[in-house]
Amino acid sequence: QVQLVESGGGVVQAGDSLSLSCAASGRTVRNYVMGWFRQAPGKSREFVAAIMLTNGNTYSSDSVKGRFTIARDNAENTVNLQMTSLKPEDTAIYYCAAASSPVSRLVLADRRLYDRWGQGTQVTVSS
């Protein structure tokens, strides 16, 4: 069983930076895409960013573009989300996700295409 484990969440102030990490453990399965989603209280889970593991291309939602960066750390075998200029509206539980089948860049935001998920890590941004 492949597990995804997130780390790095916490409580920060508006304007601060925070880095999240996602590590995969267990049975080795090829992943085509790794992504980050988030879910705020009372809201549905939304796409944040994704990286194509085949070519390294990255994609992010308009709400975080220019502030969040997704990257793969091959040495640590993790996928990280570097978040800068954090805003109170970024407060949410952040989930790491992996897709074991190819996913078109046009539908990266569709969470149904990801078949493995982490337990989530809380990020709270105070004003």
mmCIF file of C-alpha atoms in Angstrom:
data_model
loop_
_atom_site.group_PDB
_atom_site.id
_atom_site.type_symbol
_atom_site.label_atom_id
_atom_site.label_comp_id
_atom_site.label_asym_id
_atom_site.label_seq_id
_atom_site.Cartn_x
_atom_site.Cartn_y
_atom_site.Cartn_z
ATOM 1 C CA GLN A 1 0.000 0.000 0.000
ATOM 2 C CA VAL A 2 1.442 3.344 -1.043
ATOM 3 C CA GLN A 3 1.012 6.078 1.502
ATOM 4 C CA LEU A 4 1.421 9.803 1.126
ATOM 5 C CA VAL A 5 2.484 11.728 4.195
ATOM 6 C CA GLU A 6 2.379 15.502 4.370
ATOM 7 C CA SER A 7 4.404 17.621 6.750
ATOM 8 C CA GLY A 8 5.239 21.252 7.335
ATOM 9 C CA GLY A 9 1.900 22.800 8.218
ATOM 10 C CA GLY A 10 1.537 25.319 10.996
ATOM 11 C CA VAL A 11 0.324 28.723 12.122
ATOM 12 C CA VAL A 12 1.859 31.791 10.494
ATOM 13 C CA GLN A 13 1.038 35.446 10.024
ATOM 14 C CA ALA A 14 -0.080 37.093 6.825
ATOM 15 C CA GLY A 15 2.884 37.758 4.569
ATOM 16 C CA ASP A 16 4.921 34.873 5.971
ATOM 17 C CA SER A 17 6.235 31.862 4.083
ATOM 18 C CA LEU A 18 5.765 28.169 4.740
ATOM 19 C CA SER A 19 6.910 24.999 3.018
ATOM 20 C CA LEU A 20 4.950 21.758 2.828
ATOM 21 C CA SER A 21 6.443 18.395 1.974
ATOM 22 C CA CYS A 22 4.866 15.191 0.690
ATOM 23 C CA ALA A 23 6.654 11.855 0.956
ATOM 24 C CA ALA A 24 5.524 8.576 -0.558
ATOM 25 C CA SER A 25 6.171 5.345 1.279
ATOM 26 C CA GLY A 26 5.275 1.718 0.870
ATOM 27 C CA ARG A 27 4.970 -0.292 -2.317
ATOM 28 C CA THR A 28 6.651 1.409 -5.256
ATOM 29 C CA VAL A 29 4.104 2.546 -7.793
ATOM 30 C CA ARG A 30 4.785 4.812 -10.689
ATOM 31 C CA ASN A 31 3.076 8.141 -10.310
ATOM 32 C CA TYR A 32 2.477 10.382 -13.283
ATOM 33 C CA VAL A 33 1.305 13.473 -11.457
ATOM 34 C CA MET A 34 1.697 14.769 -7.912
ATOM 35 C CA GLY A 35 -0.494 17.566 -6.727
ATOM 36 C CA TRP A 36 -1.598 19.677 -3.814
ATOM 37 C CA PHE A 37 -5.203 20.455 -2.989
ATOM 38 C CA ARG A 38 -6.688 22.356 -0.066
ATOM 39 C CA GLN A 39 -9.961 22.465 1.760
ATOM 40 C CA ALA A 40 -11.127 25.362 3.893
ATOM 41 C CA PRO A 41 -13.927 24.975 6.445
ATOM 42 C CA GLY A 42 -17.289 24.796 4.737
ATOM 43 C CA LYS A 43 -15.778 24.702 1.269
ATOM 44 C CA SER A 44 -15.046 21.972 -1.235
ATOM 45 C CA ARG A 45 -11.548 20.701 -1.872
ATOM 46 C CA GLU A 46 -9.814 22.837 -4.481
ATOM 47 C CA PHE A 47 -6.776 22.438 -6.694
ATOM 48 C CA VAL A 48 -3.637 24.319 -5.696
ATOM 49 C CA ALA A 49 -0.750 23.053 -7.807
ATOM 50 C CA ALA A 50 0.564 19.997 -9.630
ATOM 51 C CA ILE A 51 3.749 18.712 -11.191
ATOM 52 C CA MET A 52 4.018 16.297 -14.088
ATOM 53 C CA LEU A 53 6.591 13.717 -13.039
ATOM 54 C CA THR A 54 7.251 12.766 -16.671
ATOM 55 C CA ASN A 55 8.561 16.136 -17.784
ATOM 56 C CA GLY A 56 8.673 18.338 -14.685
ATOM 57 C CA ASN A 57 6.066 20.797 -15.933
ATOM 58 C CA THR A 58 4.210 22.565 -13.155
ATOM 59 C CA TYR A 59 0.793 24.128 -12.957
ATOM 60 C CA SER A 60 -0.954 26.184 -10.293
ATOM 61 C CA SER A 61 -4.310 27.769 -9.696
ATOM 62 C CA ASP A 62 -4.839 31.452 -10.367
ATOM 63 C CA SER A 63 -5.355 32.109 -6.657
ATOM 64 C CA VAL A 64 -1.809 31.049 -5.778
ATOM 65 C CA LYS A 65 0.078 31.774 -8.990
ATOM 66 C CA GLY A 66 3.178 33.810 -8.317
ATOM 67 C CA ARG A 67 3.086 32.969 -4.607
ATOM 68 C CA PHE A 68 3.213 29.163 -4.413
ATOM 69 C CA THR A 69 5.757 26.923 -6.110
ATOM 70 C CA ILE A 70 5.567 23.152 -6.460
ATOM 71 C CA ALA A 71 8.784 21.242 -6.967
ATOM 72 C CA ARG A 72 10.163 17.745 -6.758
ATOM 73 C CA ASP A 73 13.138 16.947 -4.565
ATOM 74 C CA ASN A 74 14.701 13.894 -6.147
ATOM 75 C CA ALA A 75 17.269 13.468 -3.386
ATOM 76 C CA GLU A 76 14.583 13.327 -0.699
ATOM 77 C CA ASN A 77 11.977 11.719 -2.964
ATOM 78 C CA THR A 78 9.421 14.305 -1.974
ATOM 79 C CA VAL A 79 7.192 16.825 -3.660
ATOM 80 C CA ASN A 80 7.217 20.180 -1.929
ATOM 81 C CA LEU A 81 4.970 23.212 -1.955
ATOM 82 C CA GLN A 82 6.743 26.453 -1.176
ATOM 83 C CA MET A 83 4.215 29.081 -0.113
ATOM 84 C CA THR A 84 5.095 32.770 0.120
ATOM 85 C CA SER A 85 3.124 35.952 0.802
ATOM 86 C CA LEU A 86 0.535 33.918 2.639
ATOM 87 C CA LYS A 87 -2.936 35.384 3.114
ATOM 88 C CA PRO A 88 -5.673 34.556 5.632
ATOM 89 C CA GLU A 89 -7.697 33.073 2.770
ATOM 90 C CA ASP A 90 -4.952 30.467 2.303
ATOM 91 C CA THR A 91 -6.030 28.927 5.606
ATOM 92 C CA ALA A 92 -7.042 25.328 4.927
ATOM 93 C CA ILE A 93 -6.094 21.716 5.273
ATOM 94 C CA TYR A 94 -3.600 20.957 2.528
ATOM 95 C CA TYR A 95 -3.630 17.517 0.925
ATOM 96 C CA CYS A 96 -1.014 15.812 -1.178
ATOM 97 C CA ALA A 97 -2.320 13.646 -4.012
ATOM 98 C CA ALA A 98 -0.887 11.296 -6.603
ATOM 99 C CA ALA A 99 -2.178 9.961 -9.898
ATOM 100 C CA SER A 100 -0.953 6.553 -11.063
ATOM 101 C CA SER A 101 -2.314 7.109 -14.567
ATOM 102 C CA PRO A 102 -1.479 9.883 -17.027
ATOM 103 C CA VAL A 103 -3.494 13.049 -16.541
ATOM 104 C CA SER A 104 -3.919 15.778 -19.117
ATOM 105 C CA ARG A 105 -2.814 19.224 -18.034
ATOM 106 C CA LEU A 106 -6.291 20.381 -18.994
ATOM 107 C CA VAL A 107 -7.908 18.412 -16.164
ATOM 108 C CA LEU A 108 -5.278 18.565 -13.415
ATOM 109 C CA ALA A 109 -7.754 20.310 -11.146
ATOM 110 C CA ASP A 110 -10.147 17.334 -11.197
ATOM 111 C CA ARG A 111 -9.508 15.609 -7.887
ATOM 112 C CA ARG A 112 -11.284 12.464 -9.113
ATOM 113 C CA LEU A 113 -8.268 11.691 -11.273
ATOM 114 C CA TYR A 114 -5.973 11.321 -8.276
ATOM 115 C CA ASP A 115 -6.096 7.871 -6.698
ATOM 116 C CA ARG A 116 -3.941 8.351 -3.628
ATOM 117 C CA TRP A 117 -4.234 10.991 -0.966
ATOM 118 C CA GLY A 118 -2.456 11.980 2.196
ATOM 119 C CA GLN A 119 -4.165 12.713 5.499
ATOM 120 C CA GLY A 120 -3.650 16.442 5.174
ATOM 121 C CA THR A 121 -1.769 19.100 7.100
ATOM 122 C CA GLN A 122 -3.306 22.232 8.582
ATOM 123 C CA VAL A 123 -2.124 25.648 7.469
ATOM 124 C CA THR A 124 -3.475 28.626 9.384
ATOM 125 C CA VAL A 125 -2.680 32.192 8.364
ATOM 126 C CA SER A 126 -3.603 34.897 10.840
ATOM 127 C CA SER A 127 -4.181 38.502 9.837
#
